[in-house]
GROMACS .gro file of C-alpha atoms in nm:
model
  414
    1MET     CA    1  11.091   9.559   7.087
    2ASN     CA    2  11.060   9.650   7.488
    3GLU     CA    3  11.118   9.422   7.751
    4ALA     CA    4  10.849   9.266   8.046
    5ILE     CA    5  10.927   9.134   8.375
    6VAL     CA    6  10.654   8.859   8.529
    7VAL     CA    7  10.635   8.807   8.921
    8LEU     CA    8  10.452   8.494   8.995
    9ASN     CA    9  10.292   8.429   9.324
   10ALA     CA   10  10.214   8.069   9.341
   11GLY     CA   11  10.005   7.883   9.606
   12SER     CA   12   9.834   7.600   9.760
   13SER     CA   13   9.521   7.693   9.496
   14SER     CA   14   9.611   7.968   9.282
   15LEU     CA   15   9.871   8.149   9.082
   16LYS     CA   16   9.914   8.567   9.064
   17PHE     CA   17  10.086   8.730   8.859
   18SER     CA   18  10.181   9.051   8.703
   19ILE     CA   19  10.351   9.189   8.437
   20TYR     CA   20  10.566   9.547   8.440
   21GLU     CA   21  10.779   9.630   8.164
   22VAL     CA   22  11.065   9.746   8.158
   23ALA     CA   23  11.116  10.164   8.088
   24GLY     CA   24  11.463  10.243   8.133
   25LEU     CA   25  11.592  10.222   8.441
   26GLY     CA   26  11.186  10.123   8.620
   27LEU     CA   27  10.881   9.979   8.598
   28LEU     CA   28  10.566   9.991   8.410
   29PRO     CA   29  10.271   9.812   8.570
   30LEU     CA   30  10.061   9.668   8.237
   31ALA     CA   31   9.867   9.378   8.391
   32ARG     CA   32   9.858   9.178   8.704
   33GLY     CA   33   9.557   8.909   8.836
   34GLN     CA   34   9.535   8.546   8.911
   35VAL     CA   35   9.455   8.182   8.764
   36GLU     CA   36   9.215   8.053   9.070
   37GLY     CA   37   9.025   7.702   9.185
   38LEU     CA   38   9.337   7.510   9.066
   39VAL     CA   39   9.239   7.130   9.046
   40THR     CA   40   8.889   7.252   9.132
   41SER     CA   41   8.743   7.521   8.983
   42PRO     CA   42   8.993   7.714   8.811
   43HIS     CA   43   8.942   8.082   8.728
   44PHE     CA   44   9.160   8.363   8.554
   45LYS     CA   45   9.107   8.724   8.581
   46ALA     CA   46   9.329   8.922   8.462
   47LYS     CA   47   9.284   9.347   8.512
   48ASP     CA   48   9.500   9.656   8.350
   49GLN     CA   49   9.703   9.876   8.597
   50ASN     CA   50   9.450  10.135   8.586
   51GLY     CA   51   9.203   9.777   8.740
   52GLN     CA   52   8.983   9.765   8.423
   53SER     CA   53   8.961   9.416   8.353
   54LEU     CA   54   9.121   9.226   8.069
   55ALA     CA   55   9.038   8.866   8.160
   56ASP     CA   56   8.750   8.697   8.338
   57ASP     CA   57   8.721   8.354   8.201
   58SER     CA   58   8.659   8.013   8.353
   59LEU     CA   59   8.950   7.717   8.287
   60VAL     CA   60   8.800   7.385   8.085
   61SER     CA   61   9.178   7.132   8.020
   62THR     CA   62   9.116   6.865   7.788
   63GLY     CA   63   9.362   6.670   7.981
   64GLY     CA   64   9.166   6.709   8.319
   65ARG     CA   65   9.346   6.818   8.602
   66ILE     CA   66   9.456   7.190   8.603
   67GLY     CA   67   9.751   7.252   8.831
   68HIS     CA   68  10.070   7.534   8.788
   69PRO     CA   69  10.205   7.388   8.502
   70GLU     CA   70   9.875   7.454   8.275
   71ALA     CA   71   9.811   7.759   8.512
   72PHE     CA   72  10.118   7.953   8.385
   73ALA     CA   73  10.077   7.737   8.019
   74HIS     CA   74   9.773   7.976   8.024
   75LEU     CA   75   9.929   8.275   8.137
   76ALA     CA   76  10.164   8.280   7.885
   77ASP     CA   77   9.947   8.223   7.619
   78TRP     CA   78   9.715   8.498   7.674
   79ALA     CA   79  10.005   8.720   7.754
   80LEU     CA   80  10.134   8.682   7.426
   81LYS     CA   81   9.870   8.730   7.242
   82HIS     CA   82   9.794   9.070   7.401
   83PHE     CA   83  10.168   9.245   7.442
   84GLY     CA   84  10.336   8.963   7.231
   85GLU     CA   85  10.358   9.227   6.916
   86ARG     CA   86  10.500   9.453   7.141
   87LEU     CA   87  10.748   9.313   7.463
   88ARG     CA   88  10.919   9.004   7.517
   89THR     CA   89  10.985   8.895   7.827
   90ILE     CA   90  11.335   8.893   7.975
   91ALA     CA   91  11.265   8.685   8.319
   92VAL     CA   92  11.004   8.574   8.571
   93GLY     CA   93  11.088   8.646   8.930
   94HIS     CA   94  10.905   8.473   9.208
   95ARG     CA   95  10.766   8.465   9.572
   96ILE     CA   96  10.960   8.231   9.787
   97VAL     CA   97  10.846   8.200  10.156
   98HIS     CA   98  11.159   8.045  10.297
   99GLY     CA   99  11.527   8.105  10.238
  100GLY     CA  100  11.661   8.040  10.515
  101THR     CA  101  12.008   8.088  10.647
  102GLU     CA  102  12.153   8.102  10.261
  103PHE     CA  103  11.951   8.272  10.058
  104ILE     CA  104  11.957   8.697  10.232
  105GLY     CA  105  11.874   8.846   9.878
  106PRO     CA  106  11.690   8.761   9.543
  107THR     CA  107  11.915   8.465   9.390
  108LEU     CA  108  11.914   8.369   9.005
  109ILE     CA  109  11.770   7.949   9.035
  110THR     CA  110  11.943   7.699   8.948
  111GLU     CA  111  11.888   7.331   8.965
  112LYS     CA  112  12.128   7.349   9.267
  113VAL     CA  113  11.893   7.649   9.448
  114LEU     CA  114  11.610   7.470   9.337
  115GLY     CA  115  11.705   7.168   9.592
  116LYS     CA  116  11.853   7.353   9.860
  117LEU     CA  117  11.473   7.580   9.881
  118GLU     CA  118  11.305   7.227   9.866
  119GLN     CA  119  11.567   7.117  10.250
  120LEU     CA  120  11.361   7.419  10.376
  121VAL     CA  121  10.997   7.232  10.327
  122PRO     CA  122  10.936   7.097  10.687
  123ILE     CA  123  10.949   7.428  10.777
  124MET     CA  124  10.700   7.561  10.594
  125PRO     CA  125  10.510   7.231  10.430
  126LEU     CA  126  10.219   7.495  10.351
  127HIS     CA  127  10.334   7.749  10.165
  128GLN     CA  128  10.726   7.646  10.019
  129PRO     CA  129  10.635   7.361   9.797
  130HIS     CA  130  10.325   7.580   9.609
  131ASN     CA  131  10.623   7.853   9.590
  132LEU     CA  132  10.812   7.553   9.445
  133ALA     CA  133  10.596   7.443   9.209
  134GLY     CA  134  10.516   7.782   9.041
  135VAL     CA  135  10.919   7.800   8.975
  136ARG     CA  136  10.919   7.417   8.766
  137ALA     CA  137  10.616   7.518   8.576
  138ALA     CA  138  10.788   7.827   8.440
  139MET     CA  139  11.081   7.643   8.374
  140GLN     CA  140  10.951   7.350   8.186
  141LEU     CA  141  10.760   7.562   7.961
  142ARG     CA  142  10.962   7.816   7.937
  143PRO     CA  143  11.329   7.668   7.974
  144ASP     CA  144  11.495   8.035   7.804
  145LEU     CA  145  11.333   8.247   8.072
  146THR     CA  146  11.587   8.355   8.390
  147GLN     CA  147  11.403   8.318   8.673
  148VAL     CA  148  11.444   8.485   9.020
  149ALA     CA  149  11.362   8.399   9.385
  150CYS     CA  150  11.256   8.705   9.651
  151PHE     CA  151  11.303   8.567   9.989
  152ASP     CA  152  10.970   8.624  10.244
  153THR     CA  153  11.258   8.557  10.508
  154ALA     CA  154  11.541   8.783  10.360
  155PHE     CA  155  11.427   9.127  10.488
  156HIS     CA  156  11.462   9.010  10.833
  157ARG     CA  157  11.770   8.929  10.804
  158THR     CA  158  11.914   9.213  11.026
  159LYS     CA  159  11.745   9.100  11.307
  160PRO     CA  160  11.977   9.093  11.660
  161LYS     CA  161  12.046   8.697  11.708
  162VAL     CA  162  11.884   8.783  12.039
  163ALA     CA  163  11.543   8.826  11.809
  164GLU     CA  164  11.576   8.501  11.636
  165ARG     CA  165  11.605   8.332  11.925
  166PHE     CA  166  11.385   8.035  12.097
  167GLY     CA  167  11.482   7.901  12.455
  168LEU     CA  168  11.603   7.622  12.313
  169PRO     CA  169  11.914   7.429  12.311
  170ASP     CA  170  12.175   7.601  12.103
  171GLU     CA  171  12.244   7.245  11.863
  172MET     CA  172  11.875   7.345  11.797
  173PHE     CA  173  11.927   7.707  11.693
  174ARG     CA  174  12.178   7.582  11.490
  175GLU     CA  175  11.969   7.388  11.271
  176GLY     CA  176  11.676   7.602  11.226
  177VAL     CA  177  11.474   7.591  11.514
  178ARG     CA  178  11.464   8.022  11.538
  179ARG     CA  179  11.236   8.334  11.469
  180TRP     CA  180  11.259   8.382  11.117
  181GLY     CA  181  10.993   8.631  11.077
  182PHE     CA  182  10.787   8.653  10.739
  183HIS     CA  183  10.576   8.880  10.520
  184GLY     CA  184  10.993   9.008  10.455
  185LEU     CA  185  10.879   9.111  10.056
  186SER     CA  186  10.571   9.284  10.218
  187TYR     CA  187  10.793   9.469  10.448
  188GLU     CA  188  11.033   9.559  10.214
  189SER     CA  189  10.809   9.742   9.994
  190ILE     CA  190  10.611   9.958  10.306
  191SER     CA  191  10.937  10.068  10.402
  192ASN     CA  192  11.105  10.126  10.051
  193GLN     CA  193  10.776  10.367   9.997
  194PHE     CA  194  10.815  10.490  10.357
  195ARG     CA  195  11.155  10.647  10.251
  196THR     CA  196  11.034  10.852   9.977
  197LEU     CA  197  10.696  10.924  10.145
  198ALA     CA  198  10.870  11.096  10.464
  199PRO     CA  199  11.236  11.048  10.488
  200GLU     CA  200  11.299  11.174  10.776
  201ILE     CA  201  11.021  10.980  10.985
  202ALA     CA  202  11.106  10.648  10.789
  203ALA     CA  203  11.473  10.696  10.964
  204GLY     CA  204  11.326  10.677  11.341
  205ARG     CA  205  11.132  10.401  11.496
  206VAL     CA  206  10.855  10.269  11.344
  207VAL     CA  207  10.624   9.977  11.368
  208VAL     CA  208  10.439   9.848  11.055
  209ALA     CA  209  10.117   9.618  11.068
  210HIS     CA  210  10.071   9.363  10.807
  211LEU     CA  211   9.706   9.301  10.878
  212GLY     CA  212   9.499   9.102  10.658
  213ASN     CA  213   9.390   8.730  10.606
  214GLY     CA  214   9.747   8.669  10.740
  215ALA     CA  215   9.925   8.939  10.965
  216SER     CA  216  10.212   9.045  11.094
  217LEU     CA  217  10.404   9.316  11.315
  218CYS     CA  218  10.753   9.425  11.207
  219ALA     CA  219  10.981   9.681  11.408
  220MET     CA  220  11.174   9.889  11.225
  221LYS     CA  221  11.450  10.091  11.280
  222ASP     CA  222  11.574  10.321  10.987
  223GLY     CA  223  11.401  10.087  10.709
  224GLN     CA  224  11.523   9.732  10.872
  225SER     CA  225  11.401   9.497  11.008
  226VAL     CA  226  11.506   9.488  11.387
  227ASP     CA  227  11.184   9.250  11.567
  228THR     CA  228  10.913   9.054  11.401
  229THR     CA  229  10.553   8.881  11.519
  230MET     CA  230  10.606   8.607  11.267
  231SER     CA  231  10.882   8.337  11.401
  232PHE     CA  232  10.950   7.968  11.318
  233SER     CA  233  10.574   7.936  11.078
  234ALA     CA  234  10.362   8.183  10.960
  235LEU     CA  235  10.176   8.054  11.281
  236ASP     CA  236  10.280   8.327  11.544
  237GLY     CA  237  10.170   8.617  11.649
  238PRO     CA  238   9.852   8.814  11.668
  239PRO     CA  239   9.529   8.562  11.496
  240MET     CA  240   9.451   8.575  11.172
  241GLY     CA  241   9.200   8.437  10.890
  242THR     CA  242   9.211   8.095  10.949
  243ARG     CA  243   9.584   8.042  11.150
  244CYS     CA  244   9.535   8.102  11.540
  245GLY     CA  245   9.805   8.311  11.642
  246THR     CA  246  10.038   8.306  11.919
  247LEU     CA  247  10.007   7.946  12.158
  248ASP     CA  248  10.151   7.793  12.413
  249PRO     CA  249  10.350   7.449  12.321
  250GLY     CA  250  10.169   7.238  12.595
  251VAL     CA  251   9.854   7.289  12.403
  252ILE     CA  252   9.976   7.077  12.123
  253LEU     CA  253  10.144   6.868  12.373
  254PHE     CA  254   9.818   6.806  12.567
  255LEU     CA  255   9.638   6.768  12.215
  256LEU     CA  256   9.891   6.461  12.119
  257ARG     CA  257   9.801   6.273  12.469
  258GLN     CA  258   9.482   6.338  12.372
  259GLY     CA  259   9.511   6.135  12.079
  260TRP     CA  260   9.510   6.395  11.808
  261LYS     CA  261   9.721   6.327  11.449
  262VAL     CA  262   9.978   6.580  11.373
  263GLU     CA  263   9.780   6.626  11.031
  264GLN     CA  264   9.507   6.718  11.265
  265ILE     CA  265   9.671   6.903  11.466
  266GLU     CA  266   9.795   7.140  11.108
  267GLU     CA  267   9.459   7.162  11.023
  268LEU     CA  268   9.333   7.267  11.326
  269LEU     CA  269   9.591   7.532  11.344
  270TYR     CA  270   9.619   7.680  10.991
  271ARG     CA  271   9.256   7.595  10.878
  272LYS     CA  272   9.025   7.561  11.166
  273SER     CA  273   9.125   7.883  11.420
  274GLY     CA  274   9.221   8.233  11.372
  275LEU     CA  275   8.894   8.464  11.303
  276LEU     CA  276   8.709   8.173  11.159
  277GLY     CA  277   8.750   7.908  11.466
  278ILE     CA  278   8.661   8.161  11.704
  279SER     CA  279   8.364   8.347  11.564
  280GLN     CA  280   8.255   8.009  11.404
  281VAL     CA  281   8.064   8.282  11.137
  282SER     CA  282   8.391   8.332  10.887
  283SER     CA  283   8.752   8.479  10.858
  284ASP     CA  284   8.688   8.724  10.629
  285MET     CA  285   8.677   9.065  10.889
  286ARG     CA  286   8.384   9.307  10.667
  287GLU     CA  287   8.145   8.979  10.740
  288LEU     CA  288   8.258   8.934  11.098
  289GLN     CA  289   8.225   9.361  11.107
  290ALA     CA  290   7.825   9.294  10.947
  291SER     CA  291   7.728   8.990  11.132
  292ARG     CA  292   7.499   9.034  11.429
  293GLU     CA  293   7.639   8.719  11.655
  294PRO     CA  294   7.817   8.762  11.984
  295LEU     CA  295   8.082   8.539  11.835
  296ALA     CA  296   8.158   8.755  11.612
  297ALA     CA  297   8.225   9.064  11.751
  298GLU     CA  298   8.444   8.851  12.018
  299ALA     CA  299   8.666   8.718  11.746
  300ILE     CA  300   8.677   9.115  11.623
  301GLU     CA  301   8.788   9.192  11.983
  302PHE     CA  302   9.047   8.888  12.004
  303PHE     CA  303   9.185   9.080  11.733
  304VAL     CA  304   9.231   9.405  11.802
  305TYR     CA  305   9.335   9.251  12.177
  306ARG     CA  306   9.648   9.081  12.034
  307ILE     CA  307   9.733   9.384  11.797
  308ILE     CA  308   9.748   9.606  12.073
  309ARG     CA  309   9.985   9.381  12.305
  310GLU     CA  310  10.190   9.300  11.991
  311ILE     CA  311  10.260   9.708  11.953
  312GLY     CA  312  10.323   9.701  12.290
  313SER     CA  313  10.602   9.457  12.303
  314LEU     CA  314  10.749   9.554  11.966
  315VAL     CA  315  10.769   9.897  12.101
  316ALA     CA  316  10.970   9.866  12.400
  317VAL     CA  317  11.222   9.687  12.159
  318LEU     CA  318  11.255   9.961  11.987
  319GLY     CA  319  11.248  10.231  12.295
  320GLY     CA  320  10.991  10.447  12.143
  321LEU     CA  321  10.768  10.445  11.888
  322ASP     CA  322  10.778  10.723  11.583
  323ALA     CA  323  10.531  10.611  11.346
  324LEU     CA  324  10.242  10.304  11.261
  325VAL     CA  325  10.156  10.212  11.002
  326PHE     CA  326   9.916  10.013  10.872
  327THR     CA  327   9.936   9.793  10.528
  328GLY     CA  328   9.774   9.450  10.440
  329GLY     CA  329   9.413   9.408  10.348
  330ILE     CA  330   9.267   9.462  10.686
  331GLY     CA  331   9.522   9.685  10.772
  332GLU     CA  332   9.422   9.925  10.458
  333ASN     CA  333   9.069   9.877  10.473
  334SER     CA  334   8.966   9.881  10.794
  335PRO     CA  335   8.895  10.227  10.956
  336ALA     CA  336   8.700  10.087  11.208
  337ILE     CA  337   9.031   9.833  11.289
  338ARG     CA  338   9.262  10.118  11.238
  339GLU     CA  339   9.005  10.304  11.456
  340GLU     CA  340   9.024  10.072  11.744
  341VAL     CA  341   9.400  10.007  11.750
  342CYS     CA  342   9.447  10.373  11.745
  343TYR     CA  343   9.215  10.488  12.025
  344HIS     CA  344   9.388  10.162  12.319
  345LEU     CA  345   9.719  10.275  12.231
  346SER     CA  346   9.617  10.684  12.335
  347TRP     CA  347   9.920  10.627  12.615
  348LEU     CA  348  10.164  10.578  12.405
  349GLY     CA  349  10.035  10.925  12.192
  350VAL     CA  350   9.897  10.798  11.920
  351ASN     CA  351   9.596  10.956  11.777
  352ILE     CA  352   9.424  10.974  11.428
  353ASP     CA  353   9.231  11.204  11.236
  354SER     CA  354   8.844  11.073  11.175
  355SER     CA  355   8.836  11.257  10.852
  356ALA     CA  356   9.184  11.148  10.712
  357ASN     CA  357   9.111  10.789  10.886
  358ALA     CA  358   8.753  10.756  10.628
  359ARG     CA  359   8.982  10.824  10.335
  360GLY     CA  360   9.181  10.554  10.481
  361THR     CA  361   9.576  10.665  10.239
  362GLY     CA  362   9.879  10.807  10.351
  363ARG     CA  363   9.904  10.967  10.680
  364ILE     CA  364   9.583  10.944  10.902
  365SER     CA  365   9.772  11.136  11.212
  366SER     CA  366   9.756  11.559  11.164
  367LYS     CA  367  10.104  11.663  11.089
  368SER     CA  368  10.226  11.837  11.429
  369GLN     CA  369  10.108  11.486  11.623
  370ALA     CA  370  10.352  11.186  11.690
  371PRO     CA  371  10.377  10.960  11.696
  372ALA     CA  372  10.277  10.988  11.296
  373VAL     CA  373   9.978  10.746  11.173
  374TRP     CA  374   9.991  10.625  10.804
  375VAL     CA  375   9.783  10.397  10.543
  376ILE     CA  376  10.008  10.250  10.264
  377PRO     CA  377   9.939   9.991   9.989
  378THR     CA  378  10.165   9.703   9.973
  379ASP     CA  379  10.296   9.613   9.666
  380GLU     CA  380  10.524   9.326   9.727
  381GLU     CA  381  10.478   9.223   9.330
  382LYS     CA  382  10.670   9.567   9.234
  383VAL     CA  383  10.952   9.463   9.490
  384ILE     CA  384  10.969   9.151   9.341
  385ALA     CA  385  10.972   9.285   8.993
  386ASP     CA  386  11.247   9.527   9.091
  387HIS     CA  387  11.494   9.246   9.227
  388THR     CA  388  11.460   9.036   8.934
  389LEU     CA  389  11.551   9.293   8.663
  390THR     CA  390  11.854   9.402   8.873
  391VAL     CA  391  11.963   9.069   8.904
  392VAL     CA  392  11.845   9.076   8.497
  393ARG     CA  393  12.096   9.319   8.455
  394SER     CA  394  12.343   9.198   8.671
  395PHE     CA  395  12.350   8.876   8.597
  396ASN     CA  396  12.382   8.987   8.182
  397GLU     CA  397  12.708   9.217   8.299
  398GLN     CA  398  12.899   8.971   8.389
  399LEU     CA  399  12.786   8.747   8.055
  400THR     CA  400  12.945   9.017   7.853
  401ALA     CA  401  13.260   9.110   8.056
  402PRO     CA  402  13.599   9.078   7.922
  403ASN     CA  403  13.669   8.713   7.876
  404GLN     CA  404  13.344   8.571   7.984
  405VAL     CA  405  13.136   8.366   7.795
  406PRO     CA  406  12.771   8.374   7.775
  407VAL     CA  407  12.579   8.036   7.889
  408ALA     CA  408  12.257   8.115   7.838
  409SER     CA  409  11.988   8.307   7.675
  410VAL     CA  410  11.743   8.579   7.848
  411SER     CA  411  11.529   8.600   7.549
  412ALA     CA  412  11.197   8.506   7.563
  413SER     CA  413  11.047   8.533   7.217
  414ARG     CA  414  10.818   8.249   7.093
   0.00000   0.00000   0.00000
């Protein structure tokens, strides 16, 4: 029987998953999907590696509420029915947004590790608790499985100290008030792919624009993070679907003096700002581009303007630009946004081929053009699966080493 890796990305109202078959030294994607609408109207969707639907069902629980534990239980039962005759799951890999200073690479999850990750919840209150809820759900249902945490912050641990600081007292920096950076699993995916697609360019000065409902940019040298736009939280940088982006902290002080409560400010900054807040129409770029409302156009203009400004600052940090890479939902699927951004970067020598941009994959600038411009789909799940398999194999090697006594089984048959 062959082995499989399951990847989980638990959010506030969804549980996204991918299933990979272990094939020799690599992994083959089998299925991916999600349980969306947790608690309110849960719905299970799954597709195979070719995008064909495998499941599209509303979920009903006799016990009432369907949260992360129930969602994972449904996924486990479904996977067993579809793949159980030829595959056994050996591990679950989890996306964890924040790893702090201690966790700088994929980590085997224990109760002690979970406790340390829970201490980071105050820094990422809208992401970390849900990530950890996914871990708890998997551990509760399948305590026999190896669980591996992969961190969005880890990729940015290569940044120089000066890029991590705020202009605050040093003791606050040492306590964790610093520019962490996020979307690291996405940037690691692009870095890995770019090294294969264009190794000479990837070794140079690259800016990656991860543009989606959450948006950030990262400056890389030789495939490693030098600086990034998200910082202490996932609010910093360009405006996003519902998040404000970079904001003068004086605005927060003003709102507090006006009587706003912390919870109200949090709701404003995370859920009522960005493209939605400016446009008053939608947080979805496709809907904004189709709208005739003046504020929708203003929201798009502001989005592009801030991206251009962020790219300019990152190019200054890099000392030049060899390549610009677009990824994420908007970055991969909106030729108009890519064209607008690149038009305003012509002073850098950025120029794209219109027909290539319309196709929206691979290199969209001519081969002789520098800087090069690329569109590369991100695959965070594959990065997590690869890391998980590496951790599992390392763990098993330790268990089978001379004078070592196995302390746990990674068998996953039910």
